Coordinates of C-alpha atoms and ligand atoms in Angstrom, one line a residue:
M1 CA 151.8 56.2 110.2
A2 CA 149.0 58.6 111.0
G3 CA 151.0 61.7 111.0
M4 CA 153.1 64.0 113.4
L5 CA 152.0 65.1 116.5
G6 CA 153.8 68.4 118.0
V7 CA 154.1 69.1 121.5
L8 CA 155.9 72.5 123.2
G9 CA 157.7 71.2 126.2
G10 CA 159.9 68.5 126.7
G11 CA 159.6 67.7 130.3
Q12 CA 158.1 64.6 131.8
L13 CA 154.4 65.5 131.0
G14 CA 155.5 65.8 127.4
N15 CA 157.5 62.5 127.5
F16 CA 154.4 60.7 128.7
F17 CA 152.4 62.2 125.5
V18 CA 155.0 61.1 123.1
L19 CA 154.8 57.4 124.5
A20 CA 151.1 57.5 124.2
A21 CA 151.1 59.1 121.0
K22 CA 153.7 56.3 119.4
E23 CA 151.4 53.7 121.1
M24 CA 148.6 55.2 119.0
G25 CA 150.5 55.2 115.5
Y26 CA 151.2 58.8 115.7
Q27 CA 155.1 60.3 115.2
T28 CA 155.9 62.9 117.4
A29 CA 157.9 66.1 117.6
V30 CA 158.9 68.5 120.7
L31 CA 160.0 71.7 120.9
D32 CA 162.2 72.4 124.1
P33 CA 165.3 74.4 124.4
D34 CA 167.0 71.8 126.4
P35 CA 168.9 69.2 124.5
D36 CA 168.6 66.5 127.3
A37 CA 164.9 67.1 127.8
P38 CA 163.2 64.1 128.8
A39 CA 160.6 63.7 126.0
G40 CA 163.3 64.7 123.3
V41 CA 165.0 61.4 123.8
N42 CA 161.6 59.5 122.6
A43 CA 160.3 61.8 120.1
D44 CA 161.0 61.1 116.3
V45 CA 161.9 64.9 116.2
H46 CA 163.4 67.3 118.9
I47 CA 163.7 70.8 118.0
V48 CA 166.2 72.0 120.3
A49 CA 165.2 75.9 120.4
P50 CA 163.4 78.9 122.6
F51 CA 159.5 78.8 122.5
D52 CA 159.5 81.9 120.5
D53 CA 161.9 80.9 117.8
A54 CA 160.1 82.0 114.5
E55 CA 162.1 79.2 112.4
A56 CA 161.5 76.2 115.1
L57 CA 157.9 77.3 115.0
K58 CA 157.6 77.2 111.4
K59 CA 159.4 73.8 111.4
L60 CA 157.0 72.5 113.8
A61 CA 153.9 73.6 112.0
T62 CA 155.2 72.1 108.5
L63 CA 155.9 68.7 110.4
C64 CA 152.7 68.1 112.4
I65 CA 149.2 67.8 112.0
A66 CA 148.3 69.1 115.4
V67 CA 150.4 70.5 118.2
T68 CA 149.6 70.6 122.1
I69 CA 151.4 71.6 124.9
E70 CA 152.7 70.0 128.0
F71 CA 153.2 73.1 130.3
E72 CA 151.4 76.3 130.9
N73 CA 153.7 79.0 129.8
P74 CA 154.6 78.7 126.7
P75 CA 154.3 82.3 124.9
V76 CA 150.8 82.8 123.7
A77 CA 152.1 84.6 120.5
S78 CA 153.9 81.3 119.6
L79 CA 150.5 79.4 120.1
E80 CA 148.8 81.9 118.2
F81 CA 151.1 81.8 115.3
L82 CA 151.1 78.1 115.4
A83 CA 147.0 78.1 115.2
Q84 CA 147.4 80.3 111.8
H85 CA 149.1 77.0 110.2
V86 CA 148.1 73.8 112.2
T87 CA 145.9 72.5 114.7
V88 CA 146.4 73.6 118.3
R89 CA 144.7 72.3 121.2
P90 CA 143.9 73.8 123.8
S91 CA 143.3 77.0 122.4
P92 CA 145.8 79.9 122.9
A93 CA 143.2 81.7 124.4
A94 CA 142.3 79.1 127.2
V95 CA 146.1 79.0 127.9
A96 CA 146.5 82.6 128.2
I97 CA 143.8 82.4 130.9
A98 CA 145.6 79.7 132.8
Q99 CA 148.8 81.1 132.6
N100 CA 147.7 84.1 134.7
R101 CA 146.8 83.7 137.9
R102 CA 144.7 87.1 138.0
E103 CA 143.0 86.3 134.7
E104 CA 142.3 82.8 136.0
K105 CA 140.9 84.0 139.0
Q106 CA 138.6 86.5 137.5
F107 CA 137.6 83.9 135.0
C108 CA 136.5 81.8 137.7
Q109 CA 134.4 84.4 139.6
T110 CA 132.8 85.5 136.5
I111 CA 131.2 82.2 136.1
G112 CA 130.4 82.1 139.8
L113 CA 133.2 79.8 141.2
R114 CA 134.7 80.6 144.3
V115 CA 138.2 81.6 144.8
A116 CA 140.7 82.2 147.6
P117 CA 140.2 85.8 149.0
Y118 CA 142.7 87.9 146.9
E119 CA 143.9 91.1 145.9
V120 CA 145.8 92.2 142.6
L121 CA 149.3 93.6 143.1
E122 CA 150.5 95.3 139.8
T123 CA 151.0 99.0 140.6
P124 CA 152.6 100.9 143.3
E125 CA 149.3 102.1 144.1
D126 CA 148.0 98.4 144.7
A127 CA 151.1 98.1 147.0
E128 CA 150.3 101.3 149.0
R129 CA 146.4 100.5 149.3
I130 CA 146.9 97.0 150.7
T131 CA 150.0 98.0 152.8
H132 CA 148.4 101.2 154.4
H133 CA 145.0 101.2 154.1
G134 CA 144.2 97.6 154.6
V135 CA 142.3 96.3 151.6
L136 CA 139.4 98.3 150.3
D137 CA 136.8 96.9 147.6
S138 CA 137.9 93.0 148.1
H139 CA 137.3 90.1 150.2
L140 CA 140.6 90.1 151.7
D141 CA 140.6 90.4 155.3
P142 CA 143.8 92.4 156.3
F143 CA 143.6 91.2 159.7
R144 CA 143.6 87.3 159.0
T145 CA 147.2 86.6 158.1
P146 CA 149.4 85.3 156.7
L147 CA 149.0 85.9 153.2
I148 CA 150.4 84.5 150.2
M149 CA 152.1 86.6 147.5
K150 CA 152.3 84.8 144.2
T151 CA 153.5 85.9 140.7
S152 CA 150.7 85.9 138.4
R153 CA 153.2 84.3 135.9
N154 CA 155.4 81.5 135.6
G155 CA 154.8 79.9 138.8
Y156 CA 155.0 76.2 139.4
D157 CA 156.0 73.6 142.1
G158 CA 155.5 76.5 144.6
K159 CA 158.1 78.8 142.8
G160 CA 157.5 82.4 142.8
Q161 CA 155.2 82.6 146.0
R162 CA 156.0 84.0 149.4
L163 CA 154.5 84.0 153.0
V164 CA 153.7 87.6 154.3
S165 CA 152.9 87.6 157.8
H166 CA 151.2 91.0 157.8
V167 CA 149.9 93.2 154.9
S168 CA 152.5 96.0 156.6
E169 CA 155.2 93.9 154.7
V170 CA 153.6 93.6 151.3
S171 CA 155.2 96.7 149.7
Q172 CA 158.6 95.5 151.0
Q173 CA 158.0 91.9 149.7
W174 CA 156.7 93.0 146.5
D175 CA 160.0 94.9 145.8
S176 CA 161.9 91.7 146.6
F177 CA 160.0 90.3 143.6
G178 CA 161.1 92.8 141.2
N179 CA 157.5 94.4 141.4
V180 CA 156.5 91.8 138.8
P181 CA 152.4 91.6 138.5
C182 CA 151.4 89.5 141.7
I183 CA 148.3 88.7 143.4
V184 CA 148.2 88.7 147.3
E185 CA 146.0 85.7 148.4
Q186 CA 144.8 84.9 151.9
K187 CA 146.4 81.6 153.3
M188 CA 143.2 79.4 153.8
L189 CA 143.0 76.8 156.4
L190 CA 142.7 73.9 154.3
D191 CA 140.7 70.6 155.3
A192 CA 142.0 69.0 152.1
E193 CA 143.0 69.4 148.3
F194 CA 141.7 67.6 145.6
S195 CA 141.8 67.9 141.7
V196 CA 139.8 67.1 138.6
I197 CA 141.1 66.0 135.6
L198 CA 138.9 65.9 132.6
A199 CA 139.2 65.6 128.6
R200 CA 137.1 67.3 126.4
S201 CA 136.7 66.7 122.8
E202 CA 135.9 69.0 119.6
S203 CA 132.2 67.5 119.6
G204 CA 132.0 68.6 123.3
D205 CA 131.9 65.4 124.9
I206 CA 133.7 65.3 128.0
A207 CA 135.2 62.5 130.0
V208 CA 136.0 63.1 133.6
F209 CA 138.6 61.2 135.7
T210 CA 137.9 60.3 139.4
P211 CA 139.1 63.0 141.5
A212 CA 142.2 62.6 143.3
E213 CA 143.2 63.7 146.9
N214 CA 146.3 65.5 147.0
V215 CA 148.9 66.5 149.8
H216 CA 151.5 68.9 148.9
V217 CA 154.6 69.3 151.2
D218 CA 156.2 72.9 150.6
G219 CA 154.2 73.5 147.7
I220 CA 155.2 70.6 145.7
L221 CA 152.8 67.8 145.2
D222 CA 153.9 64.9 147.5
I223 CA 151.3 62.4 146.9
S224 CA 147.9 61.9 145.0
C225 CA 145.3 58.9 145.8
A226 CA 142.3 57.9 144.4
P227 CA 139.2 57.6 145.1
S228 CA 139.3 60.4 147.5
S229 CA 137.4 59.8 150.8
L230 CA 136.3 63.4 151.1
D231 CA 132.4 64.0 151.2
S232 CA 131.0 63.0 147.7
Q233 CA 129.0 66.2 147.4
I234 CA 132.2 68.3 147.6
L235 CA 133.6 66.0 145.0
E236 CA 130.5 66.3 142.8
Q237 CA 131.0 70.1 143.2
G238 CA 134.4 69.9 142.1
K239 CA 133.3 67.8 139.1
S240 CA 130.8 70.2 137.9
A241 CA 132.8 73.2 138.4
A242 CA 135.6 71.7 136.1
I243 CA 132.9 70.9 133.5
T244 CA 131.8 74.2 133.7
I245 CA 135.1 75.8 133.3
A246 CA 136.0 73.5 130.4
E247 CA 132.5 74.3 128.6
E248 CA 133.1 78.1 129.0
L249 CA 136.5 78.0 128.0
K250 CA 135.2 75.7 124.7
Y251 CA 138.0 73.8 125.8
V252 CA 139.2 71.0 123.7
G253 CA 142.2 68.7 125.6
V254 CA 142.9 67.8 128.8
L255 CA 142.1 69.9 131.8
A256 CA 143.2 69.8 135.4
V257 CA 141.4 71.9 137.9
E258 CA 143.2 72.3 141.6
F259 CA 140.6 72.5 144.3
F260 CA 140.8 73.6 147.9
V261 CA 138.3 72.5 150.6
S262 CA 138.2 74.7 153.2
E263 CA 135.3 74.8 156.1
N264 CA 133.6 72.4 153.9
K265 CA 133.7 74.9 151.0
L266 CA 135.0 74.5 147.6
F267 CA 137.4 76.9 146.2
V268 CA 139.2 77.1 142.9
N269 CA 143.0 76.8 143.2
E270 CA 144.3 76.7 139.6
L271 CA 143.7 75.7 136.3
A272 CA 146.5 73.5 134.4
P273 CA 145.6 73.3 130.5
R274 CA 147.5 70.0 130.1
P275 CA 147.7 66.9 132.0
H276 CA 148.8 67.0 135.5
N277 CA 150.9 65.2 138.1
S278 CA 148.0 64.0 140.2
G279 CA 146.7 62.4 137.0
H280 CA 149.9 59.9 136.8
W281 CA 147.9 57.4 138.4
T282 CA 145.9 56.8 135.0
L283 CA 148.9 55.3 133.7
D284 CA 148.4 52.5 136.0
A285 CA 144.7 52.4 137.1
A286 CA 142.3 53.8 134.2
L287 CA 141.1 52.5 131.2
T288 CA 142.4 55.4 129.4
S289 CA 145.4 57.3 130.7
Q290 CA 145.3 61.3 130.8
F291 CA 147.8 61.1 128.0
E292 CA 146.0 58.9 125.7
Q293 CA 143.0 61.2 126.5
Q294 CA 145.5 64.2 125.3
V295 CA 146.2 62.6 122.1
R296 CA 142.7 61.6 121.2
A297 CA 141.3 65.0 122.1
L298 CA 144.2 66.5 119.9
V299 CA 143.6 64.6 116.8
G300 CA 139.8 64.5 117.3
E301 CA 139.1 60.9 118.2
S302 CA 136.6 60.1 120.5
L303 CA 137.6 60.1 124.2
G304 CA 138.3 56.9 126.1
D305 CA 136.6 55.3 129.1
P306 CA 138.2 57.3 132.0
S307 CA 137.2 54.4 134.2
M308 CA 139.4 53.2 137.1
T309 CA 140.5 49.8 136.7
S310 CA 141.6 49.1 140.3
P311 CA 139.6 49.8 143.2
A312 CA 142.3 52.3 144.6
V313 CA 145.6 53.9 143.7
A314 CA 148.1 56.1 145.2
M315 CA 151.2 58.0 143.4
V316 CA 154.1 59.4 145.4
N317 CA 156.6 62.0 143.7
L318 CA 160.1 61.1 143.9
L319 CA 161.9 64.5 144.4
G320 CA 165.8 65.1 143.5
D321 CA 166.2 65.4 147.6
R322 CA 165.5 61.5 147.8
W323 CA 169.0 60.8 145.8
T324 CA 171.1 62.6 148.5
N325 CA 172.4 59.3 149.6
G326 CA 172.9 57.9 146.0
E327 CA 170.4 56.3 143.5
P328 CA 167.3 54.9 145.4
H329 CA 167.2 51.1 145.6
F330 CA 164.7 50.3 142.8
D331 CA 165.9 46.7 143.1
L332 CA 163.7 46.8 146.2
L333 CA 160.6 46.7 144.1
Q334 CA 161.1 43.9 141.9
N335 CA 158.9 41.4 144.0
D336 CA 156.2 44.1 144.2
S337 CA 153.6 43.7 141.5
S338 CA 151.6 46.4 142.8
A339 CA 154.2 48.8 142.7
H340 CA 155.3 50.5 139.6
V341 CA 158.2 53.1 139.4
Y342 CA 158.7 55.6 136.6
L343 CA 161.7 57.6 136.1
Y344 CA 161.9 60.5 134.0
G345 CA 165.5 60.4 132.7
K346 CA 166.9 63.9 134.2
K347 CA 170.5 63.8 134.6
E348 CA 170.7 66.0 137.7
P349 CA 168.7 65.3 140.9
R350 CA 168.4 69.0 142.2
P351 CA 166.4 69.0 145.6
G352 CA 162.9 69.7 144.8
R353 CA 163.2 68.5 141.2
K354 CA 160.6 65.8 139.9
M355 CA 162.8 62.6 139.1
G356 CA 160.0 60.3 139.0
H357 CA 157.0 58.6 140.7
L358 CA 155.9 55.6 142.0
T359 CA 152.3 54.2 141.7
M360 CA 150.7 51.5 143.9
T361 CA 147.3 49.6 143.4
G362 CA 145.3 47.8 145.9
D363 CA 141.8 47.7 147.7
D364 CA 141.7 50.9 149.7
A365 CA 143.1 54.1 149.1
H366 CA 144.3 55.1 152.6
V367 CA 146.0 51.6 152.7
V368 CA 148.0 52.3 149.3
A369 CA 148.7 55.7 150.1
N370 CA 150.8 54.6 153.3
Q371 CA 152.2 51.6 151.4
A372 CA 153.3 53.9 148.8
R373 CA 155.0 56.4 151.4
S374 CA 156.6 53.5 153.1
L375 CA 157.9 52.1 150.0
R376 CA 159.4 55.1 149.0
D377 CA 161.1 55.6 152.3
A378 CA 162.4 51.9 152.1
I379 CA 163.9 52.8 148.8
T380 CA 165.6 56.0 149.5
K381 CA 167.0 55.2 152.9
Ligands
ATP1 P1 151.8 73.5 141.4 O1 152.9 73.6 140.0 O2 152.2 72.2 142.2 O3 150.5 73.5 140.9 P2 152.3 76.4 141.9 O4 153.3 76.6 142.2 O5 151.1 76.6 140.7 O6 152.1 74.8 142.2 P3 149.8 76.8 143.7 O7 149.0 75.9 143.2 O8 149.1 78.1 143.8 O9 151.2 77.0 143.2 O10 150.1 76.2 145.4 C1 150.8 75.2 145.9 C2 150.5 74.8 146.9 O11 150.8 75.5 147.9 C3 149.0 74.5 147.0 O12 148.4 73.3 146.5 C4 148.6 74.4 148.7 O13 148.8 73.1 149.0 C5 149.5 75.7 148.8 N1 148.9 77.0 149.1 C6 148.8 77.9 147.9 N2 147.9 78.5 148.0 C7 147.4 78.7 149.0 C8 146.2 79.1 150.0 N3 146.1 80.6 149.3 N4 146.2 78.8 151.1 C9 146.7 77.6 151.7 N5 147.8 77.0 151.0 C10 148.0 77.3 149.7
MG2 MG1 149.0 74.2 142.0

């Protein structure tokens, strides 16, 4: 055995990491407080404890030759503690930026990348200023509404977000968020969204996956397809922005950057310091999956070839809502060799919960996207 790799977080992303690591000859240890966490089942060791449990972190550091993450919110102090004993990738400093929307935006602006106009909302004075005086010193146009209030930390799948129809409501809405640090962002008219996922190795090599075009429904990713039919110039801008971000952060590992396209301009939405839902297609249609890249970057192996193995691919999420009438009819997929379903082994199919996904490969992204949607509808009628 080549050694044991650790991951903080035991969700589906952690599970795909565990499976990739296993295939490459590594043992795995997962730290997650949920005894039913999907990755816990397949890992050699599942440490069931909170992410800030000192004993659990010590155990992980002792067992593993290197540790990574599968979600952006483990305590940075835990990562820093681990980093004193074992290789941690990506670095705690990079994760700290990605887990705070304000820092993420300020970092992007500092390196010359455009983000949606926003205001920081952290003090009663901020609330007062935005609510009553319009917005000074920023690019937020108080007359262009609606706005979106987002908690600076712990948001995912559209959670921790609220539409604000007028600046006069900012104060009141902030109260209902318990006055935690937030940002208030202009709701943009989006032409499209896409993401760039890349891996960067310790030696600074970078492998970029084909950008995926993404459609979100109610703040949750619904479908990703690659290649994107967006203007190639804007996609290239996205790729080079993601590379700049990775280089500026001296990033080692897999990084996903979500972009908005609005009025033909590129805006960074957010960073994910880990593999990403919109890169699940790489399991079926890339020479190296995003999870294999995560393992390679973590252990210092050279990166794999990210090229696509199929002309086009689409991935649709299967949310818990699709279980309302019982288990979907997965048997209907048996005769379709271009479709592949993945279930994450979550017991409770709650609405909005990611239970699995379905990937379809074919010759044309638009066509496979429609096929994937129809197939999903057909199995969940
Ligand atoms: P996820 O975990 O799915 O990435 P999240 O909770 O981190 O989501 P965001 O990425 O900020 O949240 O927002 C989710 C989606 O909501 C975006 O992909 C986009 O579709 C929509 N959205 C967010 N902010 C804006 C905005 N300022 N203007 C227009 N649409 C937005
Ligand atoms: Mg997002």
